[in-house]
PDB file of C-alpha atoms in Angstrom:
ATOM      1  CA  UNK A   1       3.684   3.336  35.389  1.00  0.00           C
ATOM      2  CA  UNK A   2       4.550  -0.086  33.758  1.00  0.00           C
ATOM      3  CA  UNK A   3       7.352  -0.183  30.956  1.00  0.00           C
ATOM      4  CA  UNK A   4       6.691  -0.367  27.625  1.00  0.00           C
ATOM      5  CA  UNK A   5       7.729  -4.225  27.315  1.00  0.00           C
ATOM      6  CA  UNK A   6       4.926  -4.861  29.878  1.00  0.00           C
ATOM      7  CA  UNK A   7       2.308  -2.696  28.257  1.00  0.00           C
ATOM      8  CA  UNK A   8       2.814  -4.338  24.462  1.00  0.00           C
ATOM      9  CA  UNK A   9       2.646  -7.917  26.515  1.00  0.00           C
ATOM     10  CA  UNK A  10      -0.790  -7.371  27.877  1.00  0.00           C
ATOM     11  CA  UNK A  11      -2.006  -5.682  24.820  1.00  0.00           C
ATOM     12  CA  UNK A  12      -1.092  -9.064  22.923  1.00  0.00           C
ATOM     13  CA  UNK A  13      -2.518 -11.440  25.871  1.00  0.00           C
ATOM     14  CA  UNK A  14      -5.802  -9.672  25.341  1.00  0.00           C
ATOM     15  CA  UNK A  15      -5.980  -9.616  21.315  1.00  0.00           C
ATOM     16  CA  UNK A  16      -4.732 -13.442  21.605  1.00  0.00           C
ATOM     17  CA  UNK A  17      -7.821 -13.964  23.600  1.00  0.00           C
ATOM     18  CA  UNK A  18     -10.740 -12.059  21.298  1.00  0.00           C
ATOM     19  CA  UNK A  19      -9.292 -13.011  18.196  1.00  0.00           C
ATOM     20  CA  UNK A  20      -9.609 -16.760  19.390  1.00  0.00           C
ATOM     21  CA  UNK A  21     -13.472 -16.015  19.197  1.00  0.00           C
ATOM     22  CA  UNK A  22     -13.798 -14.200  15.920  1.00  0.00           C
ATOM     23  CA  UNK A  23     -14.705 -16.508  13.730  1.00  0.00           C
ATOM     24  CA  UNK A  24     -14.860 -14.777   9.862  1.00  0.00           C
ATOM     25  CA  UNK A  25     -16.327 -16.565   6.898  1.00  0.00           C
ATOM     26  CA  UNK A  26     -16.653 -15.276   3.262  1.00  0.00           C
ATOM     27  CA  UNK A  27     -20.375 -13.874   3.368  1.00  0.00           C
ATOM     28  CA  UNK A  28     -18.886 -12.319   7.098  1.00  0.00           C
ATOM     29  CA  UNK A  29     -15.247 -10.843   6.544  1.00  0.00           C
ATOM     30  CA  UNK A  30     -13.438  -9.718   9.470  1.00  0.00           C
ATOM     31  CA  UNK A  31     -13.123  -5.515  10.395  1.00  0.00           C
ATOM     32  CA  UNK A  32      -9.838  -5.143  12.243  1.00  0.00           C
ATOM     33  CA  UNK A  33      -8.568  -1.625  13.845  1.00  0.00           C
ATOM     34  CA  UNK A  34      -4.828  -0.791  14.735  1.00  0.00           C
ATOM     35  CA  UNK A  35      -5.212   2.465  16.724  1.00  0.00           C
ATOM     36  CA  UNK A  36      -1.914   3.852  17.098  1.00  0.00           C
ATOM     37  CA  UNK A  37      -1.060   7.314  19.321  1.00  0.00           C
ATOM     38  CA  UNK A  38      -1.615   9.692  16.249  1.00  0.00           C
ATOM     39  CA  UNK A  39      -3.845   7.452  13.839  1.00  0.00           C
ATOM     40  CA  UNK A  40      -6.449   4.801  13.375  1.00  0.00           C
ATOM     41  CA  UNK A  41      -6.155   2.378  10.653  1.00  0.00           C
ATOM     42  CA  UNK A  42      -9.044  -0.132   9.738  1.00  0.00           C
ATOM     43  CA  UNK A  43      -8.960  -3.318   7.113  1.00  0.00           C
ATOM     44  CA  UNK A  44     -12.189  -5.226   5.958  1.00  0.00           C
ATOM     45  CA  UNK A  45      -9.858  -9.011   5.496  1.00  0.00           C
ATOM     46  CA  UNK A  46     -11.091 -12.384   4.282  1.00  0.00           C
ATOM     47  CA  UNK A  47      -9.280 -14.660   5.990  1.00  0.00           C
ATOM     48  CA  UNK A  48     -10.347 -17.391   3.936  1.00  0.00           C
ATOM     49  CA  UNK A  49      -7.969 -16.029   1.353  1.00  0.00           C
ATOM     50  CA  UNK A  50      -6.276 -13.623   3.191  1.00  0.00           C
ATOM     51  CA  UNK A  51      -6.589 -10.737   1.317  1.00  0.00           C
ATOM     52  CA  UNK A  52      -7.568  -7.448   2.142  1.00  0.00           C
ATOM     53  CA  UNK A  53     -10.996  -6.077   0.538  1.00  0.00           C
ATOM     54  CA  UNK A  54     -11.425  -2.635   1.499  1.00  0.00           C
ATOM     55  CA  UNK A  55      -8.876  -0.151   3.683  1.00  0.00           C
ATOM     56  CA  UNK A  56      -9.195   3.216   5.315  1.00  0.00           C
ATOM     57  CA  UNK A  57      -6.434   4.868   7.663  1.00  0.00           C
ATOM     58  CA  UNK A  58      -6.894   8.930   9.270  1.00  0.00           C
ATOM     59  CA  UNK A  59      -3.277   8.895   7.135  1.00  0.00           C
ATOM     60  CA  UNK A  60      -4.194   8.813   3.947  1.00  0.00           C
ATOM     61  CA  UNK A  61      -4.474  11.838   1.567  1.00  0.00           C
ATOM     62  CA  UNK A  62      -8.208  11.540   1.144  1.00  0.00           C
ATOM     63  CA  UNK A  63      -8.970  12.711   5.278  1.00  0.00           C
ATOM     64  CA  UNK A  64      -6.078  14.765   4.827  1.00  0.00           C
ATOM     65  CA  UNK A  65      -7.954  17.106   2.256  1.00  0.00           C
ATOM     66  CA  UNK A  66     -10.595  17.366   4.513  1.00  0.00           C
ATOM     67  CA  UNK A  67     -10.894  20.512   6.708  1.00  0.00           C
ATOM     68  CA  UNK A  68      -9.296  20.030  10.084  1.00  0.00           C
ATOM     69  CA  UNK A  69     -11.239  17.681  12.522  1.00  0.00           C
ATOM     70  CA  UNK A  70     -11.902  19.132  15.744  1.00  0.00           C
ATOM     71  CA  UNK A  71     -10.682  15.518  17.491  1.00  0.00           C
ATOM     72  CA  UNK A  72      -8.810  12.452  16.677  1.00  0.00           C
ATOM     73  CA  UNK A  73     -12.661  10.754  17.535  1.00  0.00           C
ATOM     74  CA  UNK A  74     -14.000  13.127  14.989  1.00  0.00           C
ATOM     75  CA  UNK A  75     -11.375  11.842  12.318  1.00  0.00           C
ATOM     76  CA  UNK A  76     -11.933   8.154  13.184  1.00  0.00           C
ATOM     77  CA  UNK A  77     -15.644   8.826  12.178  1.00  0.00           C
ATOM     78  CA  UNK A  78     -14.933  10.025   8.982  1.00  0.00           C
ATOM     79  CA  UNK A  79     -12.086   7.059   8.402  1.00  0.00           C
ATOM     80  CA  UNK A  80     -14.931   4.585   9.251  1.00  0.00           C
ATOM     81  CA  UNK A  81     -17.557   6.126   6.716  1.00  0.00           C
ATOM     82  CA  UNK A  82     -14.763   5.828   4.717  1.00  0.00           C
ATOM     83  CA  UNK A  83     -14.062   2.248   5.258  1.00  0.00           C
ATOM     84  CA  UNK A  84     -17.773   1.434   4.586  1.00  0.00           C
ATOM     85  CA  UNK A  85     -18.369   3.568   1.872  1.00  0.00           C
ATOM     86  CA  UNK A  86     -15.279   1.288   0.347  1.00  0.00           C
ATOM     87  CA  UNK A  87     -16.500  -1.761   1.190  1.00  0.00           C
ATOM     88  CA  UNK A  88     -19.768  -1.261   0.245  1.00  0.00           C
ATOM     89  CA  UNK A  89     -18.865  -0.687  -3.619  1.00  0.00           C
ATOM     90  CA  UNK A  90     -16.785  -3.997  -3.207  1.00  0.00           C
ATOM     91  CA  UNK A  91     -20.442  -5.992  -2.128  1.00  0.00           C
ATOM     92  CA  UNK A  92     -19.472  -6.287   1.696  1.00  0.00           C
ATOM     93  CA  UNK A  93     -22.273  -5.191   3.653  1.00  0.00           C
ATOM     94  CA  UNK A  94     -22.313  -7.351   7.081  1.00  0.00           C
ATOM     95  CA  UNK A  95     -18.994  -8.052   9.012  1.00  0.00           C
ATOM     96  CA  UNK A  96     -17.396  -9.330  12.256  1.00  0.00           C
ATOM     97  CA  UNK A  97     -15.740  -6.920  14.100  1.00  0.00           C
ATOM     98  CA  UNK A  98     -12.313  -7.442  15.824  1.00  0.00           C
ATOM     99  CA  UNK A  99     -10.813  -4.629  18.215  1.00  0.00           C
ATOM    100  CA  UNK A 100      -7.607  -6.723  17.500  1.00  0.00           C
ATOM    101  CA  UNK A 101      -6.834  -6.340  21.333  1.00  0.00           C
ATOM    102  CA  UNK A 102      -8.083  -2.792  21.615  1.00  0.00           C
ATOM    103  CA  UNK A 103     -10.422  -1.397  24.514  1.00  0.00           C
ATOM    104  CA  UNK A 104     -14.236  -0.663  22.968  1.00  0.00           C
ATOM    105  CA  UNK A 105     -13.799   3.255  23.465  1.00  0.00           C
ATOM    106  CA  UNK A 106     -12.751   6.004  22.115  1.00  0.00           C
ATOM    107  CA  UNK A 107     -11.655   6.377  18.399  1.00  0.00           C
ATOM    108  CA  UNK A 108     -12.136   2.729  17.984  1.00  0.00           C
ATOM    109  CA  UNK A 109     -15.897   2.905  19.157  1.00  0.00           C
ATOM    110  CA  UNK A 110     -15.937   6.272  17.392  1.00  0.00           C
ATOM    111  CA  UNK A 111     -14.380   4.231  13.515  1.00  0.00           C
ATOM    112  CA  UNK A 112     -16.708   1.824  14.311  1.00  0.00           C
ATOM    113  CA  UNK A 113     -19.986   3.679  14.622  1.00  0.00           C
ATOM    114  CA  UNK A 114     -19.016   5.787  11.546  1.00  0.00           C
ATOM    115  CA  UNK A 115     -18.933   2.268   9.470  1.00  0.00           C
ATOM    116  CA  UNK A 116     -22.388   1.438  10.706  1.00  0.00           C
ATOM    117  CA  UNK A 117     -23.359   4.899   9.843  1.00  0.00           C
ATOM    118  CA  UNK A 118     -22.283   4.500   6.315  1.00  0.00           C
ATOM    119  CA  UNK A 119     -24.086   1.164   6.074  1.00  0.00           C
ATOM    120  CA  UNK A 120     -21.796  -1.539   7.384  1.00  0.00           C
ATOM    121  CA  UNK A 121     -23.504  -4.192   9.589  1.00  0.00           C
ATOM    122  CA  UNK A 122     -21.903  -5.823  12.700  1.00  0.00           C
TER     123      UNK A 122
END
């Protein structure tokens, strides 16, 4: 098993080479995921301004209320309906996608297929 120090250094070679290619404009702002070992936060950002319009995390107390998920991929779901739900009463209905360094799989494929559920475009 590699250490720690050697895991975080390839995580941040690989989201400095995808977000290199995302290219985010107003009309397109920019869906980035942080998965971390319990939760899975996502963040609709224009980077133009670099503010964040809409934001949905499996922390908050909204998911909380819910009844118990039967999987962490079952909670990202919801968090991404969330997210879209969110970001569709601020106007934002297409968007670039960034893993932010992330493999495609798991509970970031399962937040993002919950957002295009819920409306989102990407």
């Amino acid at each position: 098993m590699g250490s720690t120090k050697e895991k975080k250094k390839i995580w941040l070679k690989r989201k400095k080479r995808i977000s290199k290619r995302i290219i985010a404009t107003v009309e397109r702002p920019r869906l980035s995921v942080f998965r971390s070992a319990k939760h899975i936060y996502g963040q609709i950002v224009d980077d133009t301004t670099g503010r964040t319009i809409a934001a949905a995390s499996s922390n908050e107390k909204s998911v909380k209320d819910q009844p118990t998920f039967e999987s962490k991929v079952a909670k990202a779901v919801f968090t991404g309906k969330l997210l879209a739900q969110r970001a569709m009463d601020k106007g934002v209905k297409k968007v670039v996608f960034d893993r932010n360094g992330f493999l495609y799989h798991g509970r970031v494929k399962a937040l993002s297929d919950g957002a295009r559920e819920a409306g989102l475009d990407f």
